[in-house]
Amino acid sequence: QQKSVPLAQMVEKNNPRLVIIEDDKFLRDLIVRKLTNEGFLVKEAETGEAGLEVMREDPPQLILLDVLLPGMSGYDVLEALQKDEKLKSVPVIILSNLGQKEEVERAQSLGAKDFLIKAKYTPGEIVTRVKEILNELYM
């Protein structure tokens, strides 16, 4: 039985800041709305480059990252994060339509904490997974 920590308590402790890097505006808006309603501070980016810029200005507690992005791919972003002292310990959840074993393994080898296939998760379930990972790491 997993203990669920009330989010209010989590917000009080560390006001969780998230960055979502997703080029699908419809999906990004849905997830941002759900996360904001749950008390998260969410910054969004459509490209890997923009996402890295946002994160370097204000390192988040967690990153939601798409793999297929215009320009820099999600894998490129993971590699850039690994080279950045301030950002390399920030947990990353990959959100992708790709679900092949190689894709998942590649993301994990680059430091991703989890790999969620978009078609299999509702925005609400994505938010639940975000909370679980934050609870494991910061509680």
CSV table of N, CA and C in Angstrom, one decimal:
chain,number,residue,atom,x,y,z
A,1,GLN,N,0.9,-1.2,0.0
A,1,GLN,CA,0.0,0.0,0.0
A,1,GLN,C,0.9,1.3,0.0
A,2,GLN,N,0.8,2.1,-1.0
A,2,GLN,CA,1.6,3.3,-1.1
A,2,GLN,C,0.9,4.4,-0.3
A,3,LYS,N,1.7,5.1,0.5
A,3,LYS,CA,1.1,6.2,1.3
A,3,LYS,C,1.1,7.4,0.4
A,4,SER,N,0.0,8.0,0.3
A,4,SER,CA,-0.1,9.2,-0.5
A,4,SER,C,0.0,10.4,0.4
A,5,VAL,N,1.0,11.3,0.1
A,5,VAL,CA,1.2,12.5,0.9
A,5,VAL,C,0.3,13.5,0.3
A,6,PRO,N,-0.5,14.2,1.1
A,6,PRO,CA,-1.3,15.3,0.5
A,6,PRO,C,-0.4,16.3,-0.2
A,7,LEU,N,-0.8,16.7,-1.3
A,7,LEU,CA,0.0,17.6,-2.1
A,7,LEU,C,0.2,19.0,-1.4
A,8,ALA,N,-0.8,19.4,-0.6
A,8,ALA,CA,-0.7,20.7,0.1
A,8,ALA,C,0.6,20.7,0.9
A,9,GLN,N,0.8,19.5,1.6
A,9,GLN,CA,1.9,19.4,2.4
A,9,GLN,C,3.2,19.5,1.6
A,10,MET,N,3.2,18.8,0.4
A,10,MET,CA,4.4,18.9,-0.4
A,10,MET,C,4.6,20.3,-0.9
A,11,VAL,N,3.6,21.0,-1.3
A,11,VAL,CA,3.7,22.3,-1.8
A,11,VAL,C,4.3,23.2,-0.7
A,12,GLU,N,3.8,23.0,0.5
A,12,GLU,CA,4.3,23.8,1.6
A,12,GLU,C,5.8,23.6,1.8
A,13,LYS,N,6.2,22.3,1.7
A,13,LYS,CA,7.6,22.0,1.9
A,13,LYS,C,8.5,22.6,0.8
A,14,ASN,N,8.1,22.3,-0.4
A,14,ASN,CA,9.0,22.8,-1.5
A,14,ASN,C,8.4,23.4,-2.7
A,15,ASN,N,7.1,23.7,-2.7
A,15,ASN,CA,6.5,24.4,-3.8
A,15,ASN,C,7.0,23.8,-5.1
A,16,PRO,N,6.5,22.7,-5.5
A,16,PRO,CA,7.2,22.0,-6.6
A,16,PRO,C,7.0,22.7,-7.9
A,17,ARG,N,8.2,22.9,-8.5
A,17,ARG,CA,8.3,23.6,-9.8
A,17,ARG,C,8.6,22.6,-10.9
A,18,LEU,N,7.8,22.6,-11.9
A,18,LEU,CA,7.9,21.6,-13.0
A,18,LEU,C,8.2,22.4,-14.3
A,19,VAL,N,8.9,21.7,-15.2
A,19,VAL,CA,9.0,22.2,-16.6
A,19,VAL,C,8.5,21.1,-17.5
A,20,ILE,N,7.6,21.4,-18.4
A,20,ILE,CA,7.1,20.5,-19.4
A,20,ILE,C,7.6,20.9,-20.8
A,21,ILE,N,8.3,20.0,-21.4
A,21,ILE,CA,8.8,20.3,-22.8
A,21,ILE,C,8.0,19.3,-23.7
A,22,GLU,N,7.1,19.9,-24.4
A,22,GLU,CA,6.1,19.2,-25.3
A,22,GLU,C,5.7,20.1,-26.4
A,23,ASP,N,5.8,19.6,-27.7
A,23,ASP,CA,5.4,20.4,-28.8
A,23,ASP,C,4.0,20.3,-29.2
A,24,ASP,N,3.2,19.3,-28.6
A,24,ASP,CA,1.8,19.2,-28.9
A,24,ASP,C,1.1,20.2,-27.9
A,25,LYS,N,0.6,21.3,-28.5
A,25,LYS,CA,0.0,22.3,-27.6
A,25,LYS,C,-1.2,21.8,-26.9
A,26,PHE,N,-2.0,21.0,-27.5
A,26,PHE,CA,-3.3,20.6,-26.9
A,26,PHE,C,-2.9,19.7,-25.7
A,27,LEU,N,-2.0,18.7,-25.8
A,27,LEU,CA,-1.7,17.9,-24.7
A,27,LEU,C,-1.0,18.7,-23.6
A,28,ARG,N,-0.1,19.6,-24.1
A,28,ARG,CA,0.7,20.4,-23.1
A,28,ARG,C,-0.3,21.2,-22.3
A,29,ASP,N,-1.2,21.9,-22.9
A,29,ASP,CA,-2.2,22.7,-22.2
A,29,ASP,C,-3.0,21.9,-21.2
A,30,LEU,N,-3.4,20.7,-21.6
A,30,LEU,CA,-4.2,19.8,-20.7
A,30,LEU,C,-3.4,19.4,-19.4
A,31,ILE,N,-2.1,19.0,-19.7
A,31,ILE,CA,-1.3,18.6,-18.5
A,31,ILE,C,-1.0,19.8,-17.6
A,32,VAL,N,-0.6,20.9,-18.3
A,32,VAL,CA,-0.3,22.1,-17.5
A,32,VAL,C,-1.5,22.5,-16.6
A,33,ARG,N,-2.7,22.5,-17.2
A,33,ARG,CA,-3.9,22.8,-16.4
A,33,ARG,C,-4.1,21.9,-15.2
A,34,LYS,N,-4.0,20.6,-15.5
A,34,LYS,CA,-4.1,19.6,-14.4
A,34,LYS,C,-3.1,19.9,-13.3
A,35,LEU,N,-1.8,20.1,-13.7
A,35,LEU,CA,-0.8,20.3,-12.7
A,35,LEU,C,-1.0,21.6,-11.9
A,36,THR,N,-1.4,22.6,-12.6
A,36,THR,CA,-1.6,23.9,-12.0
A,36,THR,C,-2.7,23.8,-11.0
A,37,ASN,N,-3.8,23.1,-11.3
A,37,ASN,CA,-4.9,22.9,-10.4
A,37,ASN,C,-4.5,22.1,-9.2
A,38,GLU,N,-3.4,21.3,-9.3
A,38,GLU,CA,-2.9,20.6,-8.2
A,38,GLU,C,-1.9,21.3,-7.3
A,39,GLY,N,-1.7,22.6,-7.7
A,39,GLY,CA,-0.7,23.4,-6.9
A,39,GLY,C,0.7,23.5,-7.4
A,40,PHE,N,1.0,22.9,-8.5
A,40,PHE,CA,2.3,23.0,-9.1
A,40,PHE,C,2.5,24.3,-9.8
A,41,LEU,N,3.8,24.8,-9.8
A,41,LEU,CA,4.2,25.9,-10.6
A,41,LEU,C,4.8,25.3,-11.9
A,42,VAL,N,4.2,25.6,-13.0
A,42,VAL,CA,4.6,24.9,-14.3
A,42,VAL,C,5.1,25.9,-15.3
A,43,LYS,N,6.3,25.7,-15.8
A,43,LYS,CA,6.8,26.4,-16.9
A,43,LYS,C,6.8,25.5,-18.1
A,44,GLU,N,6.5,26.0,-19.3
A,44,GLU,CA,6.4,25.2,-20.5
A,44,GLU,C,7.3,25.6,-21.6
A,45,ALA,N,7.6,24.7,-22.4
A,45,ALA,CA,8.5,25.0,-23.6
A,45,ALA,C,8.1,24.0,-24.7
A,46,GLU,N,8.2,24.5,-25.9
A,46,GLU,CA,7.8,23.7,-27.1
A,46,GLU,C,9.0,23.0,-27.7
A,47,THR,N,10.2,23.5,-27.3
A,47,THR,CA,11.4,22.9,-27.9
A,47,THR,C,12.4,22.6,-26.8
A,48,GLY,N,13.3,21.7,-27.1
A,48,GLY,CA,14.4,21.3,-26.1
A,48,GLY,C,15.2,22.5,-25.8
A,49,GLU,N,15.6,23.3,-26.8
A,49,GLU,CA,16.4,24.5,-26.5
A,49,GLU,C,15.7,25.4,-25.5
A,50,ALA,N,14.5,25.7,-25.8
A,50,ALA,CA,13.7,26.6,-25.0
A,50,ALA,C,13.6,26.0,-23.5
A,51,GLY,N,13.4,24.7,-23.5
A,51,GLY,CA,13.2,24.1,-22.2
A,51,GLY,C,14.5,24.2,-21.4
A,52,LEU,N,15.6,24.0,-22.0
A,52,LEU,CA,16.9,24.1,-21.3
A,52,LEU,C,17.2,25.5,-20.8
A,53,GLU,N,16.8,26.5,-21.6
A,53,GLU,CA,16.9,27.9,-21.2
A,53,GLU,C,16.1,28.2,-19.9
A,54,VAL,N,14.9,27.7,-19.9
A,54,VAL,CA,13.9,27.9,-18.8
A,54,VAL,C,14.5,27.2,-17.5
A,55,MET,N,15.0,26.0,-17.7
A,55,MET,CA,15.5,25.3,-16.6
A,55,MET,C,16.8,25.9,-16.0
A,56,ARG,N,17.7,26.4,-16.9
A,56,ARG,CA,18.9,27.0,-16.4
A,56,ARG,C,18.6,28.3,-15.6
A,57,GLU,N,17.6,29.0,-15.9
A,57,GLU,CA,17.2,30.2,-15.2
A,57,GLU,C,16.6,29.8,-13.8
A,58,ASP,N,15.9,28.7,-13.8
A,58,ASP,CA,15.2,28.4,-12.5
A,58,ASP,C,15.0,26.8,-12.5
A,59,PRO,N,16.0,26.1,-11.9
A,59,PRO,CA,15.9,24.7,-12.0
A,59,PRO,C,14.7,24.1,-11.3
A,60,PRO,N,13.9,23.3,-12.0
A,60,PRO,CA,12.7,22.7,-11.5
A,60,PRO,C,13.0,21.5,-10.6
A,61,GLN,N,11.9,21.0,-9.9
A,61,GLN,CA,12.0,19.8,-9.1
A,61,GLN,C,11.8,18.6,-10.0
A,62,LEU,N,11.2,18.8,-11.2
A,62,LEU,CA,10.9,17.6,-12.1
A,62,LEU,C,10.6,18.2,-13.5
A,63,ILE,N,11.0,17.3,-14.4
A,63,ILE,CA,10.9,17.7,-15.9
A,63,ILE,C,10.0,16.6,-16.6
A,64,LEU,N,9.0,17.1,-17.3
A,64,LEU,CA,8.2,16.2,-18.2
A,64,LEU,C,8.8,16.5,-19.6
A,65,LEU,N,9.2,15.5,-20.3
A,65,LEU,CA,9.9,15.7,-21.5
A,65,LEU,C,9.4,14.8,-22.6
A,66,ASP,N,9.1,15.4,-23.8
A,66,ASP,CA,8.7,14.6,-25.0
A,66,ASP,C,10.0,14.2,-25.7
A,67,VAL,N,10.0,13.1,-26.4
A,67,VAL,CA,11.2,12.6,-27.1
A,67,VAL,C,11.3,13.3,-28.5
A,68,LEU,N,10.1,13.3,-29.2
A,68,LEU,CA,10.1,13.8,-30.6
A,68,LEU,C,9.8,15.3,-30.5
A,69,LEU,N,10.8,16.1,-30.7
A,69,LEU,CA,10.6,17.6,-30.6
A,69,LEU,C,11.2,18.2,-31.8
A,70,PRO,N,10.8,19.4,-32.2
A,70,PRO,CA,11.4,20.1,-33.3
A,70,PRO,C,12.8,20.5,-32.9
A,71,GLY,N,13.8,20.3,-33.8
A,71,GLY,CA,15.2,20.6,-33.4
A,71,GLY,C,15.8,19.6,-32.5
A,72,MET,N,16.1,20.0,-31.3
A,72,MET,CA,16.8,19.1,-30.3
A,72,MET,C,15.8,18.0,-29.8
A,73,SER,N,16.2,16.8,-29.9
A,73,SER,CA,15.3,15.7,-29.4
A,73,SER,C,15.3,15.6,-27.9
A,74,GLY,N,14.3,14.9,-27.3
A,74,GLY,CA,14.3,14.6,-25.9
A,74,GLY,C,15.6,14.0,-25.4
A,75,TYR,N,16.2,13.1,-26.3
A,75,TYR,CA,17.5,12.4,-25.9
A,75,TYR,C,18.6,13.5,-25.8
A,76,ASP,N,18.6,14.4,-26.8
A,76,ASP,CA,19.6,15.5,-26.7
A,76,ASP,C,19.4,16.3,-25.4
A,77,VAL,N,18.2,16.6,-25.0
A,77,VAL,CA,17.9,17.3,-23.8
A,77,VAL,C,18.5,16.5,-22.6
A,78,LEU,N,18.2,15.2,-22.6
A,78,LEU,CA,18.7,14.4,-21.5
A,78,LEU,C,20.2,14.4,-21.4
A,79,GLU,N,20.9,14.4,-22.6
A,79,GLU,CA,22.4,14.5,-22.6
A,79,GLU,C,22.8,15.8,-22.1
A,80,ALA,N,22.2,16.9,-22.5
A,80,ALA,CA,22.5,18.2,-22.0
A,80,ALA,C,22.4,18.3,-20.5
A,81,LEU,N,21.3,17.7,-20.0
A,81,LEU,CA,21.0,17.8,-18.5
A,81,LEU,C,22.1,17.1,-17.8
A,82,GLN,N,22.6,15.9,-18.3
A,82,GLN,CA,23.7,15.2,-17.7
A,82,GLN,C,25.0,16.0,-17.5
A,83,LYS,N,25.2,16.9,-18.5
A,83,LYS,CA,26.4,17.7,-18.5
A,83,LYS,C,26.3,18.9,-17.6
A,84,ASP,N,25.1,19.2,-17.1
A,84,ASP,CA,24.9,20.4,-16.3
A,84,ASP,C,24.8,20.1,-14.8
A,85,GLU,N,25.8,20.6,-14.1
A,85,GLU,CA,25.9,20.3,-12.7
A,85,GLU,C,24.6,20.7,-11.9
A,86,LYS,N,23.9,21.8,-12.3
A,86,LYS,CA,22.7,22.2,-11.5
A,86,LYS,C,21.5,21.4,-11.9
A,87,LEU,N,21.5,20.8,-13.1
A,87,LEU,CA,20.3,20.1,-13.6
A,87,LEU,C,20.4,18.6,-13.6
A,88,LYS,N,21.6,18.1,-13.5
A,88,LYS,CA,21.7,16.6,-13.8
A,88,LYS,C,21.0,15.7,-12.7
A,89,SER,N,20.7,16.3,-11.6
A,89,SER,CA,20.0,15.5,-10.6
A,89,SER,C,18.5,15.6,-10.6
A,90,VAL,N,18.0,16.5,-11.5
A,90,VAL,CA,16.5,16.7,-11.6
A,90,VAL,C,15.9,15.5,-12.3
A,91,PRO,N,14.9,14.9,-11.6
A,91,PRO,CA,14.2,13.8,-12.2
A,91,PRO,C,13.5,14.1,-13.5
A,92,VAL,N,13.5,13.2,-14.5
A,92,VAL,CA,12.9,13.5,-15.8
A,92,VAL,C,11.9,12.3,-16.0
A,93,ILE,N,10.7,12.7,-16.4
A,93,ILE,CA,9.7,11.7,-16.8
A,93,ILE,C,9.5,11.9,-18.3
A,94,ILE,N,9.8,10.9,-19.1
A,94,ILE,CA,9.6,11.0,-20.6
A,94,ILE,C,8.2,10.7,-20.9
A,95,LEU,N,7.6,11.6,-21.7
A,95,LEU,CA,6.3,11.4,-22.3
A,95,LEU,C,6.4,11.2,-23.8
A,96,SER,N,6.1,10.0,-24.2
A,96,SER,CA,6.3,9.8,-25.6
A,96,SER,C,5.3,8.9,-26.3
A,97,ASN,N,5.2,9.0,-27.6
A,97,ASN,CA,4.4,8.0,-28.3
A,97,ASN,C,5.2,6.8,-28.7
A,98,LEU,N,6.5,6.9,-28.6
A,98,LEU,CA,7.4,5.8,-28.8
A,98,LEU,C,7.4,4.9,-27.6
A,99,GLY,N,7.3,3.6,-27.8
A,99,GLY,CA,7.3,2.8,-26.6
A,99,GLY,C,8.2,1.5,-26.8
A,100,GLN,N,9.0,1.5,-27.8
A,100,GLN,CA,9.8,0.3,-28.0
A,100,GLN,C,10.8,0.2,-26.9
A,101,LYS,N,11.2,-1.1,-26.6
A,101,LYS,CA,12.1,-1.4,-25.5
A,101,LYS,C,13.4,-0.5,-25.7
A,102,GLU,N,13.9,-0.4,-26.9
A,102,GLU,CA,15.2,0.3,-27.1
A,102,GLU,C,15.0,1.8,-26.7
A,103,GLU,N,13.8,2.3,-27.0
A,103,GLU,CA,13.6,3.7,-26.7
A,103,GLU,C,13.6,3.9,-25.2
A,104,VAL,N,12.9,3.0,-24.5
A,104,VAL,CA,12.8,3.1,-23.1
A,104,VAL,C,14.2,3.0,-22.4
A,105,GLU,N,14.9,2.0,-22.9
A,105,GLU,CA,16.3,1.7,-22.4
A,105,GLU,C,17.2,2.9,-22.6
A,106,ARG,N,17.1,3.5,-23.8
A,106,ARG,CA,18.0,4.6,-24.2
A,106,ARG,C,17.7,5.8,-23.2
A,107,ALA,N,16.4,6.1,-23.0
A,107,ALA,CA,16.0,7.2,-22.1
A,107,ALA,C,16.5,6.9,-20.7
A,108,GLN,N,16.4,5.7,-20.2
A,108,GLN,CA,16.8,5.3,-18.9
A,108,GLN,C,18.3,5.4,-18.8
A,109,SER,N,19.0,5.0,-19.8
A,109,SER,CA,20.5,5.1,-19.8
A,109,SER,C,21.0,6.5,-19.7
A,110,LEU,N,20.1,7.4,-20.2
A,110,LEU,CA,20.5,8.8,-20.2
A,110,LEU,C,19.9,9.5,-18.9
A,111,GLY,N,19.4,8.7,-18.0
A,111,GLY,CA,19.0,9.3,-16.7
A,111,GLY,C,17.5,9.5,-16.5
A,112,ALA,N,16.7,9.1,-17.4
A,112,ALA,CA,15.2,9.3,-17.2
A,112,ALA,C,14.7,8.5,-16.1
A,113,LYS,N,13.9,9.0,-15.2
A,113,LYS,CA,13.3,8.3,-14.1
A,113,LYS,C,12.2,7.4,-14.5
A,114,ASP,N,11.4,7.8,-15.5
A,114,ASP,CA,10.3,7.0,-15.9
A,114,ASP,C,10.0,7.3,-17.4
A,115,PHE,N,9.2,6.4,-18.0
A,115,PHE,CA,8.9,6.6,-19.4
A,115,PHE,C,7.4,6.3,-19.6
A,116,LEU,N,6.6,7.3,-19.9
A,116,LEU,CA,5.2,7.1,-20.0
A,116,LEU,C,4.8,7.2,-21.5
A,117,ILE,N,4.1,6.2,-22.0
A,117,ILE,CA,3.6,6.2,-23.3
A,117,ILE,C,2.3,7.0,-23.4
A,118,LYS,N,2.3,8.1,-24.1
A,118,LYS,CA,1.2,9.0,-24.1
A,118,LYS,C,-0.2,8.3,-24.3
A,119,ALA,N,-0.2,7.4,-25.2
A,119,ALA,CA,-1.5,6.8,-25.5
A,119,ALA,C,-2.1,6.0,-24.3
A,120,LYS,N,-1.2,5.6,-23.4
A,120,LYS,CA,-1.6,4.7,-22.3
A,120,LYS,C,-1.9,5.5,-21.0
A,121,TYR,N,-1.7,6.8,-21.0
A,121,TYR,CA,-1.9,7.5,-19.8
A,121,TYR,C,-2.8,8.7,-20.0
A,122,THR,N,-3.7,9.0,-19.2
A,122,THR,CA,-4.5,10.2,-19.2
A,122,THR,C,-3.7,11.3,-18.6
A,123,PRO,N,-4.0,12.6,-18.8
A,123,PRO,CA,-3.3,13.6,-18.1
A,123,PRO,C,-3.4,13.5,-16.6
A,124,GLY,N,-4.6,13.0,-16.1
A,124,GLY,CA,-4.7,12.8,-14.7
A,124,GLY,C,-3.7,11.7,-14.1
A,125,GLU,N,-3.5,10.7,-14.9
A,125,GLU,CA,-2.6,9.6,-14.5
A,125,GLU,C,-1.2,10.1,-14.6
A,126,ILE,N,-0.9,11.0,-15.5
A,126,ILE,CA,0.4,11.6,-15.6
A,126,ILE,C,0.7,12.4,-14.3
A,127,VAL,N,-0.3,13.2,-13.9
A,127,VAL,CA,-0.1,14.0,-12.7
A,127,VAL,C,0.1,13.1,-11.5
A,128,THR,N,-0.6,12.0,-11.4
A,128,THR,CA,-0.4,11.0,-10.3
A,128,THR,C,1.0,10.5,-10.3
A,129,ARG,N,1.5,10.2,-11.5
A,129,ARG,CA,2.9,9.6,-11.5
A,129,ARG,C,3.9,10.7,-11.1
A,130,VAL,N,3.7,12.0,-11.5
A,130,VAL,CA,4.5,13.1,-11.1
A,130,VAL,C,4.6,13.2,-9.6
A,131,LYS,N,3.4,13.1,-9.0
A,131,LYS,CA,3.3,13.2,-7.5
A,131,LYS,C,4.1,12.0,-6.9
A,132,GLU,N,3.9,10.8,-7.4
A,132,GLU,CA,4.6,9.6,-6.8
A,132,GLU,C,6.1,9.8,-6.9
A,133,ILE,N,6.6,10.2,-8.0
A,133,ILE,CA,8.0,10.4,-8.1
A,133,ILE,C,8.5,11.5,-7.2
A,134,LEU,N,7.8,12.6,-7.1
A,134,LEU,CA,8.2,13.7,-6.2
A,134,LEU,C,8.2,13.2,-4.7
A,135,ASN,N,7.2,12.4,-4.4
A,135,ASN,CA,7.1,11.9,-3.0
A,135,ASN,C,8.2,10.9,-2.7
A,136,GLU,N,8.6,10.1,-3.7
A,136,GLU,CA,9.7,9.2,-3.5
A,136,GLU,C,11.0,9.9,-3.3
A,137,LEU,N,11.2,11.0,-4.0
A,137,LEU,CA,12.5,11.7,-4.0
A,137,LEU,C,12.6,12.8,-2.9
A,138,TYR,N,11.5,13.4,-2.6
A,138,TYR,CA,11.6,14.6,-1.7
A,138,TYR,C,11.0,14.4,-0.3
A,139,MET,N,10.4,13.2,-0.1
A,139,MET,CA,9.7,13.1,1.2
A,139,MET,C,10.7,12.4,2.2
